[in-house]
Coordinates of C-alpha atoms in Angstrom, one line a residue:
X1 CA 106.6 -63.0 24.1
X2 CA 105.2 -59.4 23.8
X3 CA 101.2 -59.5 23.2
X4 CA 99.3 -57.5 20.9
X5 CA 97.7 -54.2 21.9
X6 CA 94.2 -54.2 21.2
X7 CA 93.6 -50.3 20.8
X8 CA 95.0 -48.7 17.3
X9 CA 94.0 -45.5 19.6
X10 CA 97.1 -45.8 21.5
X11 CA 99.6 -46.3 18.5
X12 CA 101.6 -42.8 18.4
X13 CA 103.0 -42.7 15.0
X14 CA 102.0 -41.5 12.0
X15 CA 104.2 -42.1 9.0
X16 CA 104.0 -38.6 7.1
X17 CA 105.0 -40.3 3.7
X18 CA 103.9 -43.8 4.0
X19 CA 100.7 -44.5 6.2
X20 CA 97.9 -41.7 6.1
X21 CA 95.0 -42.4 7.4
X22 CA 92.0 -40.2 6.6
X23 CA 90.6 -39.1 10.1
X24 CA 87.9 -36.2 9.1
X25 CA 86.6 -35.4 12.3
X26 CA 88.1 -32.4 12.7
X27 CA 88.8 -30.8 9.3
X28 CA 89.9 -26.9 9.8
X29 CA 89.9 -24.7 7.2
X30 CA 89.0 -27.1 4.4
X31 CA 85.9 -29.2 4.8
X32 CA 85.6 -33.0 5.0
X33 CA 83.8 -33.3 1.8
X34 CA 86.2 -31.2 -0.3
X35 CA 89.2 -33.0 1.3
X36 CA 87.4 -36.3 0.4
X37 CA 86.9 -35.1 -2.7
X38 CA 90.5 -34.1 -3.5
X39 CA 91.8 -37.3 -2.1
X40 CA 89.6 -39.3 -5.0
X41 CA 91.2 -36.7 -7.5
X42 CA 94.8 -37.2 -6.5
X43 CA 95.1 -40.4 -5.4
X44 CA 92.9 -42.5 -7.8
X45 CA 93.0 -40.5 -10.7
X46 CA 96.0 -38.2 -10.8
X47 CA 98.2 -40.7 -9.0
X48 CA 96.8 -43.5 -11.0
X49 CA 97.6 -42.1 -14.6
X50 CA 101.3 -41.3 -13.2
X51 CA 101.9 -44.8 -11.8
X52 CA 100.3 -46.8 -15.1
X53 CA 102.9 -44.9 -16.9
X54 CA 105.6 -45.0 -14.4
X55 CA 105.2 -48.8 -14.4
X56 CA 105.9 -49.7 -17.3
X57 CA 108.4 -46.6 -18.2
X58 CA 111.0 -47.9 -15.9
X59 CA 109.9 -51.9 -16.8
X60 CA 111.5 -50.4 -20.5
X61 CA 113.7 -48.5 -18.4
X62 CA 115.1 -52.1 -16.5
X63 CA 115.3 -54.0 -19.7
X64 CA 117.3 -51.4 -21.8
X65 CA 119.9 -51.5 -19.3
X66 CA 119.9 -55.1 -18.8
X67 CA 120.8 -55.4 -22.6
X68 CA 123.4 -52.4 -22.6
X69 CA 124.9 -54.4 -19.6
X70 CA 127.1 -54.0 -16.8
X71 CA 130.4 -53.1 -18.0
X72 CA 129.8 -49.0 -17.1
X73 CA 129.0 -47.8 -14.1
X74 CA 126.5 -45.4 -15.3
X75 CA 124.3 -48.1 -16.5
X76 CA 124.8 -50.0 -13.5
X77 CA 123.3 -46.9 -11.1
X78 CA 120.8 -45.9 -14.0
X79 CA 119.5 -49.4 -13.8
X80 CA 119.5 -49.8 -9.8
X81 CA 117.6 -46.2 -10.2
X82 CA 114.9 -47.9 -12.6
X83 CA 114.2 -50.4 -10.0
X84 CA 114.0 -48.7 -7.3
X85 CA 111.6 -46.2 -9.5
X86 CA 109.2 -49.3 -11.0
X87 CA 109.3 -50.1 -6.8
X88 CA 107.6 -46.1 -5.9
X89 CA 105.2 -46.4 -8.6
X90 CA 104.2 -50.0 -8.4
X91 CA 103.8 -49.8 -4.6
X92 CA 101.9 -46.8 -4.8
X93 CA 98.9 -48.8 -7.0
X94 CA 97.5 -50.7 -3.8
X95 CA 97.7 -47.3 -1.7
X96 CA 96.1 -45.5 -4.2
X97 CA 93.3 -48.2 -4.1
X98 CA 92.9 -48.0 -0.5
X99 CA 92.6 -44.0 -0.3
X100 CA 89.7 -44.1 -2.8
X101 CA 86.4 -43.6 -1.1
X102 CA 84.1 -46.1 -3.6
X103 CA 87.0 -48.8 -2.3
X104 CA 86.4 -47.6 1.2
X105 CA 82.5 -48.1 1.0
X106 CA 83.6 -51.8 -0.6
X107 CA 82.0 -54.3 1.8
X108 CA 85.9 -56.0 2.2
X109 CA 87.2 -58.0 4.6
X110 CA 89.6 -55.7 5.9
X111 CA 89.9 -51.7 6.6
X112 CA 92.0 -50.3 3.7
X113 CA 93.3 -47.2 5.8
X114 CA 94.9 -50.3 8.1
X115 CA 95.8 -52.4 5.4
X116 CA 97.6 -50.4 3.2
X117 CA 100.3 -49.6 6.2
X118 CA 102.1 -52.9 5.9
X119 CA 101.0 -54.1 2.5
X120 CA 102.2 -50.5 0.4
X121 CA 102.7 -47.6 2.7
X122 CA 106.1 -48.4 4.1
X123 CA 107.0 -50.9 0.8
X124 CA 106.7 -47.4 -1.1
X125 CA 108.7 -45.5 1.4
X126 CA 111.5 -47.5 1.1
X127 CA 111.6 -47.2 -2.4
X128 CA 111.3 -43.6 -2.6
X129 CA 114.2 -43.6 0.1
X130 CA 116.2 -45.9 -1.7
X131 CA 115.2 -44.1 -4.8
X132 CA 116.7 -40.4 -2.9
X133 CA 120.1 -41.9 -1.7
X134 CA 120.7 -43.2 -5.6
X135 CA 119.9 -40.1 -6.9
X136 CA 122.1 -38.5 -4.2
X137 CA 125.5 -40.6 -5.3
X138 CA 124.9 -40.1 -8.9
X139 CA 125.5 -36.6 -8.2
X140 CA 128.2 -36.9 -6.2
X141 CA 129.5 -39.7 -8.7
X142 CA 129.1 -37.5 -11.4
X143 CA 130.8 -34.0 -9.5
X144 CA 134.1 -36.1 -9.2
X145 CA 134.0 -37.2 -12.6
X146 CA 133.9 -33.4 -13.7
X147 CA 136.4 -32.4 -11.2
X148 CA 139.2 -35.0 -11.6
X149 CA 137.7 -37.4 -14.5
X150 CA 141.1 -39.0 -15.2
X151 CA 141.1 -40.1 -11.3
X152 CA 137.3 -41.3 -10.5
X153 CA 137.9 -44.3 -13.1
X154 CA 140.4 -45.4 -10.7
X155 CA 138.7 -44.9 -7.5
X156 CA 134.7 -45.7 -8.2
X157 CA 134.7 -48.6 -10.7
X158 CA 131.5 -51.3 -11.6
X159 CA 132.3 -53.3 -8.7
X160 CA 132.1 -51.2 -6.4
X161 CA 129.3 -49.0 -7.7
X162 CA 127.4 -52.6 -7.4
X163 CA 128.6 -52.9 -3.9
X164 CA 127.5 -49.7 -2.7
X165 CA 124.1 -49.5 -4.5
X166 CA 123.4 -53.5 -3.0
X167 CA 124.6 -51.7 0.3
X168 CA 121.6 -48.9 -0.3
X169 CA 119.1 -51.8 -0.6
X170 CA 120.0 -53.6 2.4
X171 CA 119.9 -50.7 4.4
X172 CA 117.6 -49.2 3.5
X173 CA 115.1 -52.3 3.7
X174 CA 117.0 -53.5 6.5
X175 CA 115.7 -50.0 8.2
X176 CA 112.3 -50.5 7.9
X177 CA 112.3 -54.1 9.1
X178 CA 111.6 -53.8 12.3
X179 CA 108.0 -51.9 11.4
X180 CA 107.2 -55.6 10.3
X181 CA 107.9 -56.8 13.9
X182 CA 106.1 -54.6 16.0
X183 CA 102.7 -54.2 13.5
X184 CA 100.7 -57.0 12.4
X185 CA 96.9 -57.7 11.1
X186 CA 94.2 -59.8 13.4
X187 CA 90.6 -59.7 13.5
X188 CA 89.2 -57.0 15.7
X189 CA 86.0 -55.0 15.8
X190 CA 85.6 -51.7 13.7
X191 CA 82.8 -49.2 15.6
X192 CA 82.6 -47.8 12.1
X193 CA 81.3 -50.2 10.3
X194 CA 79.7 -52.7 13.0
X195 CA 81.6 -55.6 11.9
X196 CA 85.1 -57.8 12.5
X197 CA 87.6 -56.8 10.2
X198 CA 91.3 -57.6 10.1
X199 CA 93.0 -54.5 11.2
X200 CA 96.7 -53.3 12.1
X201 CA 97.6 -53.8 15.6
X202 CA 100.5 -53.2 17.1
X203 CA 102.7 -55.1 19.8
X204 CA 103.1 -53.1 23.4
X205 CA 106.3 -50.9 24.0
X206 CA 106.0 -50.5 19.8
X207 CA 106.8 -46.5 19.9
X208 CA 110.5 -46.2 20.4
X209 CA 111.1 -48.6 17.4
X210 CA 108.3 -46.7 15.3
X211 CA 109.7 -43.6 16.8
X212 CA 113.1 -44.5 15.5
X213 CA 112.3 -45.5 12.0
X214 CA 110.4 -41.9 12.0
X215 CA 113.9 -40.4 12.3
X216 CA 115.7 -42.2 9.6
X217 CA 112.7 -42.5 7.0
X218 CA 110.8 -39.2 7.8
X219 CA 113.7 -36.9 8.8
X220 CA 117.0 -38.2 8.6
X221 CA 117.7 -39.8 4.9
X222 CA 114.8 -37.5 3.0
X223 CA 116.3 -34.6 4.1
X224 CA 119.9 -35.5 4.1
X225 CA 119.7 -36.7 0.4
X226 CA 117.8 -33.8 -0.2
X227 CA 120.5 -31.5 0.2
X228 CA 122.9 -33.0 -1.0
X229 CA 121.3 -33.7 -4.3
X230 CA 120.6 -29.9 -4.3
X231 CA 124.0 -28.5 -3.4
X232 CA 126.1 -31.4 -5.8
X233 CA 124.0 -30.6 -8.5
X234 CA 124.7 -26.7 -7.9
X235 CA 128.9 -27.8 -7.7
X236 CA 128.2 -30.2 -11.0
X237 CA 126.1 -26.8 -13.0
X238 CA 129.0 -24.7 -12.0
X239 CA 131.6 -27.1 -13.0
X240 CA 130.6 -28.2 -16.4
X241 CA 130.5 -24.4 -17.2
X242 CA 134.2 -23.9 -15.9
X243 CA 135.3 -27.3 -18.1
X244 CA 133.3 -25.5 -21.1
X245 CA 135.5 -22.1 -20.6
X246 CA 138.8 -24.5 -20.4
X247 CA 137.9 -25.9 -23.6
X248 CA 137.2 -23.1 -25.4
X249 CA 140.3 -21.5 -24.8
X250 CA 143.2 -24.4 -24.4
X251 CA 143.4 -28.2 -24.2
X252 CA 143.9 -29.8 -21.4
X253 CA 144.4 -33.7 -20.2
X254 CA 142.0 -33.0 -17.4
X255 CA 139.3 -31.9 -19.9
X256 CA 136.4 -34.0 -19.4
X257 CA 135.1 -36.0 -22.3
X258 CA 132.2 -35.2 -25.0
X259 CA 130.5 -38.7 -23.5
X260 CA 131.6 -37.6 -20.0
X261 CA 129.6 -34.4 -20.6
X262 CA 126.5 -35.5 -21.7
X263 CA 126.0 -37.8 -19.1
X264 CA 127.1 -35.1 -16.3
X265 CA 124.3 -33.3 -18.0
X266 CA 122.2 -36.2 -18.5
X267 CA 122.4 -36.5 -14.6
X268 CA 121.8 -32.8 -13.8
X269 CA 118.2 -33.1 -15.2
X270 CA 117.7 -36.1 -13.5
X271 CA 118.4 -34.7 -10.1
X272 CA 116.4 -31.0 -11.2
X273 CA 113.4 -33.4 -11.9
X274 CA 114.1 -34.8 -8.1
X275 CA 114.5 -31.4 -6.8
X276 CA 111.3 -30.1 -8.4
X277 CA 109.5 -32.7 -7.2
X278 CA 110.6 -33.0 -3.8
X279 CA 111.0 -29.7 -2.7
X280 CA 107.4 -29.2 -1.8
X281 CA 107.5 -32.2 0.6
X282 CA 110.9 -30.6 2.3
X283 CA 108.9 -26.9 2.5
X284 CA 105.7 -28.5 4.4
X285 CA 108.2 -30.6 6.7
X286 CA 109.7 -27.2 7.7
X287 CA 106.2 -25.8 7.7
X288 CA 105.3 -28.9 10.0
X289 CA 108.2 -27.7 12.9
X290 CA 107.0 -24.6 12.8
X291 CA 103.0 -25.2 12.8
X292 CA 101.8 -27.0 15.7
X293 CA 98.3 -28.1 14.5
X294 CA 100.0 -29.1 10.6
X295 CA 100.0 -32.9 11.7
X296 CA 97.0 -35.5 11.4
X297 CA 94.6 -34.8 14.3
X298 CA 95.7 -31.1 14.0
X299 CA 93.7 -28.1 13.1
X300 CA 95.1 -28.1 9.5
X301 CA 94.6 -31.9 9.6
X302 CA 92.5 -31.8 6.2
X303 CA 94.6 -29.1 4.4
X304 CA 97.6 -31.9 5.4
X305 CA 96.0 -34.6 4.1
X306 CA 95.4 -32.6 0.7
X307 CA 99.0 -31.3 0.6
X308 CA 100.4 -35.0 0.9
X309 CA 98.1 -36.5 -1.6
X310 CA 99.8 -34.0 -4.1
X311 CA 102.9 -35.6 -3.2
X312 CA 102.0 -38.9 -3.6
X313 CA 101.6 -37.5 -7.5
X314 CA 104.7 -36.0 -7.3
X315 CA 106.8 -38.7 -6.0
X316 CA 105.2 -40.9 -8.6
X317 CA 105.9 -38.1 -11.5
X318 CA 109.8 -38.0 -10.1
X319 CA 110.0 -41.8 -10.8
X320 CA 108.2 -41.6 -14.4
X321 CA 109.7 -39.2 -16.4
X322 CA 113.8 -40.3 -16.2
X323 CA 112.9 -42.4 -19.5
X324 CA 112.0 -39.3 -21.2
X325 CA 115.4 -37.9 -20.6
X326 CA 117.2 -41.2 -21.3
X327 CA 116.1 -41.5 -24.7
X328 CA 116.7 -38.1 -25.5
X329 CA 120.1 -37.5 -24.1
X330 CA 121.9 -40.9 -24.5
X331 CA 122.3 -42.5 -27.8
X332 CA 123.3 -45.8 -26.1
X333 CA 120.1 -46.0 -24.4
X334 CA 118.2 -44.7 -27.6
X335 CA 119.4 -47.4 -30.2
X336 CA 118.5 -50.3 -27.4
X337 CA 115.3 -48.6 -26.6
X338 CA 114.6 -48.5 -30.7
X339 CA 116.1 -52.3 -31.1
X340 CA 113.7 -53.3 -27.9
X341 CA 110.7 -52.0 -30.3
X342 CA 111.8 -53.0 -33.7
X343 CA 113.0 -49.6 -34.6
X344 CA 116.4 -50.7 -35.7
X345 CA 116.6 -48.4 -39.0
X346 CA 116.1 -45.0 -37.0
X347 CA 118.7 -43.1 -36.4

């Protein structure tokens, strides 16, 4: 059995997205006190008014879609989509906790920076990956419905929609698992505050698994889903514009349908939301390649930790607002939202 290394000192990966840990000893540009200041601002309060909302948006969210049921496939992603959503924002509460300062200065039983690595960092990564690969095939679910809709009935029904999205979980989850294995918590002394604490350690010979899960949480599926949420929602713009020519001037049995069309639209400003949000994250990892010292212990170390705590907000604000378009775009959705609240007379 592999024993426990006692120095966190010695642990060589930092989860960009998942597992910050303030370190202000060397600030750059910006000073500590500023960067401890925004870090109050965006995670505890900014952050904290998104993910109140978020939470129960996409609780509303789950339970609409449980009652419209699972007969369309739509309804089947939206509602895999709402999960994985209430998962970011709900996971994000206890990280958002633990990156306040007054919780810092708490006299707890445990170091929140270490704490919040197990308990939410990596939870809320998962879901935000999870959250990027849905968002990516209901793009690409949607562009073949617009290009041959009489076909994709055939091809991507219910079943296997369910299939695919349980598949997303699994591997998703199933990706991350092995963090689990090689970190832990255990009592061991913190210099900083003079005292035992439980703290993260990790097992020896722990880097090429953390090392690995770097690559397919931090690289491979954010930036793979990325793009192709970008460049499928481009092909589905440009598509519904060429089926809205074909209609105007002759019919034709591979016109797509009026419900078809709102829910191709429906999906386009769920994935522009994505894209808007996201897109600052996929800039500063570029930045990040190309910027030696933009990394924690870096020069820009403090400016990073800012820049990231802004995306906390923003991944949080991705997984908030999809209820907004819901009810606006999908009558379905609207009269069981209405029903849900005792609204049944609006129309």
């Amino acid at each position: 059995m592999m024993s426990l290394n006692n120095s966190l000192d010695e642990y060589p990966f930092d989860d960009i997205t998942g597992a910050l840990s303030l370190n202000t000893t060397a600030g750059g540009i910006v000073s500590d006190e500023v960067t401890a200041a925004f870090l109050m601002a965006n995670h505890f309060i900014l952050s904290g008014i998104i993910i109140a909302f978020g939470s129960v948006a996409n609780i509303i969210n789950i339970i609409v879609f449980l009652k419209l049921g699972f007969k369309d496939r739509v309804n089947i992603t939206l509602l895999a989509l709402a999960i994985s959503d209430f998962g970011c924002c709900f996971s994000l509460i206890f990280l958002a906790m633990c990156y306040s300062p007054m919780f810092q200065k708490l006299d707890l039983p445990f170091d929140p920076l270490d704490f919040h690595y197990l308990t939410s960092g990596w939870i809320h990564v998962a879901f935000t990956r999870i959250t990027s690969c849905i968002t990516a095939f209901i793009t690409f679910e949607r562009c073949l419905c617009v290009a041959a809709p009489l076909k994709v009935k055939e091809i991507i029904t219910p079943k296997r929609v369910t299939i695919f999205l349980t598949f997303i979980f699994i591997f998703v989850i199933a990706a991350i698992s092995p963090i689990y294995y090689t970190a832990r918590y255990r009592m061991k002394f913190h210099p900083a505050r003079n005292k035992t604490l439980l703290r993260l350690v990790f097992i020896q010979n722990s880097e090429q698994v953390n090392n690995i899960a770097f690559a397919i949480h931090s690289i491979f599926i954010p930036i793979t889903t990325f793009v192709v949420v970008v460049v499928f929602t481009i092909v589905l713009v440009l598509n519904l514009r060429e089926k809205s020519k074909w209609r105007q001037n002759a019919t034709s049995s591979n016109t797509l349908s009026s419900r078809d069309t709102k829910v191709s639209k429906m999906v386009v400003r769920v994935a522009t939301i994505f894209i808007v949000c996201f897109i600052p994250a996929f800039i500063s990892f570029i930045v990040m390649q190309i910027v030696p010292d933009f990394h924690l212990k870096g020069r820009f170390e403090n400016i990073f930790l800012i820049m990231f705590s802004f995306f906390f907000s923003l991944e949080a604000l991705n997984s908030s607002l999809n209820i907004f378009i819901y009810y606006h775009m999908s009558s379905n959705y609207r009269t069981a939202f209405d029903q849900l609240f005792g609204r049944k007379d609006k129309k």
